[in-house]
Short mmCIF file of C-alpha atoms in Angstrom, two decimals:
data_model
loop_
_atom_site.label_atom_id
_atom_site.label_comp_id
_atom_site.label_asym_id
_atom_site.label_seq_id
_atom_site.Cartn_x
_atom_site.Cartn_y
_atom_site.Cartn_z
CA MET M 97 -2.78 -45.36 -15.16
CA PHE M 98 0.90 -45.91 -16.04
CA ARG M 99 2.26 -48.52 -18.38
CA SER M 100 5.45 -48.89 -16.39
CA SER M 101 6.32 -48.96 -12.72
CA GLY M 102 8.99 -48.05 -10.23
CA LEU M 103 11.72 -45.57 -10.93
CA ARG M 104 10.68 -45.07 -14.56
CA SER M 105 7.22 -43.87 -13.47
CA ILE M 106 8.75 -41.43 -11.01
CA VAL M 107 11.11 -40.08 -13.67
CA CYS M 108 8.21 -39.71 -16.13
CA VAL M 109 6.14 -37.83 -13.56
CA VAL M 110 9.00 -35.47 -12.76
CA VAL M 111 9.78 -34.85 -16.43
CA PHE M 112 6.14 -34.20 -17.23
CA PHE M 113 5.79 -31.86 -14.28
CA LEU M 114 8.78 -29.91 -15.55
CA MET M 115 7.27 -29.84 -19.04
CA ILE M 116 3.94 -28.33 -18.03
CA ARG M 117 4.95 -26.07 -15.19
CA ARG M 118 6.98 -23.11 -16.24
CA PRO M 119 8.90 -21.80 -13.24
CA PRO M 120 8.24 -18.22 -12.13
CA ARG M 121 10.45 -15.77 -14.00
CA SER M 122 12.18 -14.79 -10.76
CA THR M 123 13.50 -18.36 -10.36
CA GLN M 124 14.28 -19.11 -13.99
CA SER M 125 17.84 -19.46 -15.17
CA ARG M 126 19.20 -20.26 -18.58
CA SER M 127 20.48 -23.63 -17.40
CA SER M 128 17.27 -24.56 -15.62
CA ALA M 129 16.04 -28.02 -16.60
CA ALA M 130 12.44 -26.83 -16.37
CA SER M 131 13.17 -23.96 -18.72
CA ASP M 132 14.82 -26.31 -21.21
CA VAL M 133 11.85 -28.66 -21.19
CA TYR M 134 9.47 -25.72 -21.56
CA LYS M 135 11.40 -24.56 -24.63
CA ARG M 136 11.12 -28.06 -26.13
CA GLN M 137 7.37 -27.79 -25.69
CA LEU M 138 7.52 -24.45 -27.50
CA GLU M 139 9.38 -26.13 -30.36
CA VAL M 140 6.38 -28.38 -30.98
CA CYS M 141 4.08 -25.35 -30.83
CA VAL M 142 6.18 -23.55 -33.44
CA LEU M 143 6.11 -26.62 -35.67
CA ALA M 144 2.32 -26.79 -35.27
CA VAL M 145 2.00 -23.18 -36.47
CA ILE M 146 3.86 -23.88 -39.71
CA ARG M 147 2.40 -27.36 -40.21
CA ASN M 148 -0.26 -26.24 -42.72
CA LYS M 149 1.45 -23.28 -44.34
CA PRO M 150 4.84 -21.60 -44.26
CA SER M 151 5.11 -18.55 -42.04
CA TYR M 152 7.53 -15.87 -40.85
CA GLY M 153 8.62 -14.86 -37.36
CA TYR M 154 6.17 -12.09 -36.49
CA GLN M 155 3.22 -14.09 -37.84
CA ILE M 156 4.26 -17.15 -35.83
CA ILE M 157 4.25 -15.03 -32.66
CA LYS M 158 0.78 -13.69 -33.52
CA ASP M 159 -0.58 -17.18 -34.26
CA MET M 160 0.72 -18.54 -30.96
CA LYS M 161 -0.38 -15.58 -28.82
CA PRO M 162 -3.93 -16.84 -28.01
CA TYR M 163 -2.35 -19.99 -26.53
CA VAL M 164 1.12 -19.07 -25.30
CA GLU M 165 3.25 -15.95 -25.42
CA ILE M 166 6.73 -16.19 -26.81
CA SER M 167 9.37 -13.50 -27.11
CA GLU M 168 11.12 -12.77 -30.39
CA SER M 169 14.48 -13.83 -28.97
CA THR M 170 13.06 -17.16 -27.80
CA LEU M 171 11.29 -17.74 -31.11
CA TYR M 172 14.35 -17.09 -33.26
CA THR M 173 16.49 -19.33 -31.03
CA ILE M 174 13.90 -22.10 -31.47
CA LEU M 175 13.66 -21.53 -35.22
CA LYS M 176 17.44 -21.81 -35.56
CA ARG M 177 17.48 -24.99 -33.46
CA LEU M 178 14.66 -26.53 -35.52
CA GLU M 179 16.54 -25.67 -38.69
CA ASP M 180 19.68 -27.32 -37.28
CA TYR M 181 17.59 -30.43 -36.45
CA GLU M 182 16.27 -30.37 -40.06
CA MET M 183 12.69 -30.03 -38.82
CA LEU M 184 12.18 -26.93 -40.93
CA THR M 185 13.72 -25.15 -43.86
CA VAL M 186 14.05 -21.43 -44.51
CA LYS M 187 13.32 -19.52 -47.69
CA THR M 188 14.09 -15.80 -47.95
CA VAL M 189 11.55 -13.77 -49.95
CA GLU M 190 11.43 -10.07 -50.72
CA HIS M 191 8.34 -8.40 -49.22
CA ASN M 192 7.76 -4.63 -49.44
CA SER M 193 11.41 -4.07 -50.40
CA ARG M 194 12.57 -6.05 -47.36
CA LEU M 195 13.76 -9.60 -46.99
CA ARG M 196 11.50 -11.89 -45.00
CA LYS M 197 12.36 -15.46 -43.93
CA TYR M 198 9.59 -17.99 -44.39
CA TYR M 199 9.80 -21.21 -42.40
CA HIS M 200 8.59 -24.49 -43.94
CA ILE M 201 8.08 -27.69 -41.97
CA THR M 202 9.90 -30.82 -43.13
CA ASN M 203 8.93 -34.47 -42.80
CA GLN M 204 11.18 -34.62 -39.74
CA GLY M 205 9.17 -31.77 -38.18
CA LEU M 206 5.88 -33.51 -38.96
CA LYS M 207 7.23 -36.68 -37.33
CA ARG M 208 8.10 -34.67 -34.20
CA ILE M 209 4.50 -33.40 -33.94
CA GLU M 210 3.12 -36.94 -34.36
CA GLU M 211 5.51 -38.26 -31.73
CA TYR M 212 4.36 -35.58 -29.31
CA LYS M 213 0.69 -36.42 -29.96
CA ARG M 214 1.38 -40.13 -29.40
CA TYR M 215 2.73 -39.44 -25.91
CA TRP M 216 0.03 -36.95 -24.95
CA PRO M 217 -2.33 -39.50 -23.25
CA ASP M 218 0.53 -40.62 -21.00
CA MET M 219 1.39 -37.02 -20.17
CA VAL M 220 -2.25 -36.31 -19.25
CA ALA M 221 -2.26 -39.37 -16.98
CA MET M 222 0.93 -38.15 -15.30
CA TYR M 223 -0.53 -34.68 -14.81
CA GLN M 224 -3.64 -36.19 -13.23
CA PHE M 225 -1.40 -38.22 -10.93
CA ILE M 226 0.48 -35.08 -9.87
CA VAL M 227 -2.59 -32.96 -9.15
CA ARG M 228 -4.56 -35.69 -7.39
CA GLU M 229 -2.55 -35.06 -4.21
CA GLU M 230 -3.27 -31.32 -4.47
CA ASN M 231 -6.98 -31.99 -4.88
CA LYS M 232 -7.11 -34.05 -1.66
CA GLN M 233 -5.93 -31.15 0.50
#
């Protein structure tokens, strides 16, 4: 099931659990490790939206909505962070007499998506390990 053993496996299981389980809003705090990991997951989702064609904020939210809801404030924080990490670039275009920012993925952003996909089988195995105890009860 796991490619490593001991403490590393335990750490991986805990990290994965934090990545897939968003804490209830009543227990979330800005400094929460689970919230931070959840936002990193959202970063990959945002990159996936703009992978095939550039997009703007409102459209990104609409494209993600069938899978995961994201607030405007969270999205724009993520977009700024991804720009700082050079995973996307921004181009401002006039649309209906208003300026609209279009986000374009970079090679660094594409690499981040591929890295995430490479680790997915391990994350699935960890999730199965976590829920197997729940299924026995």
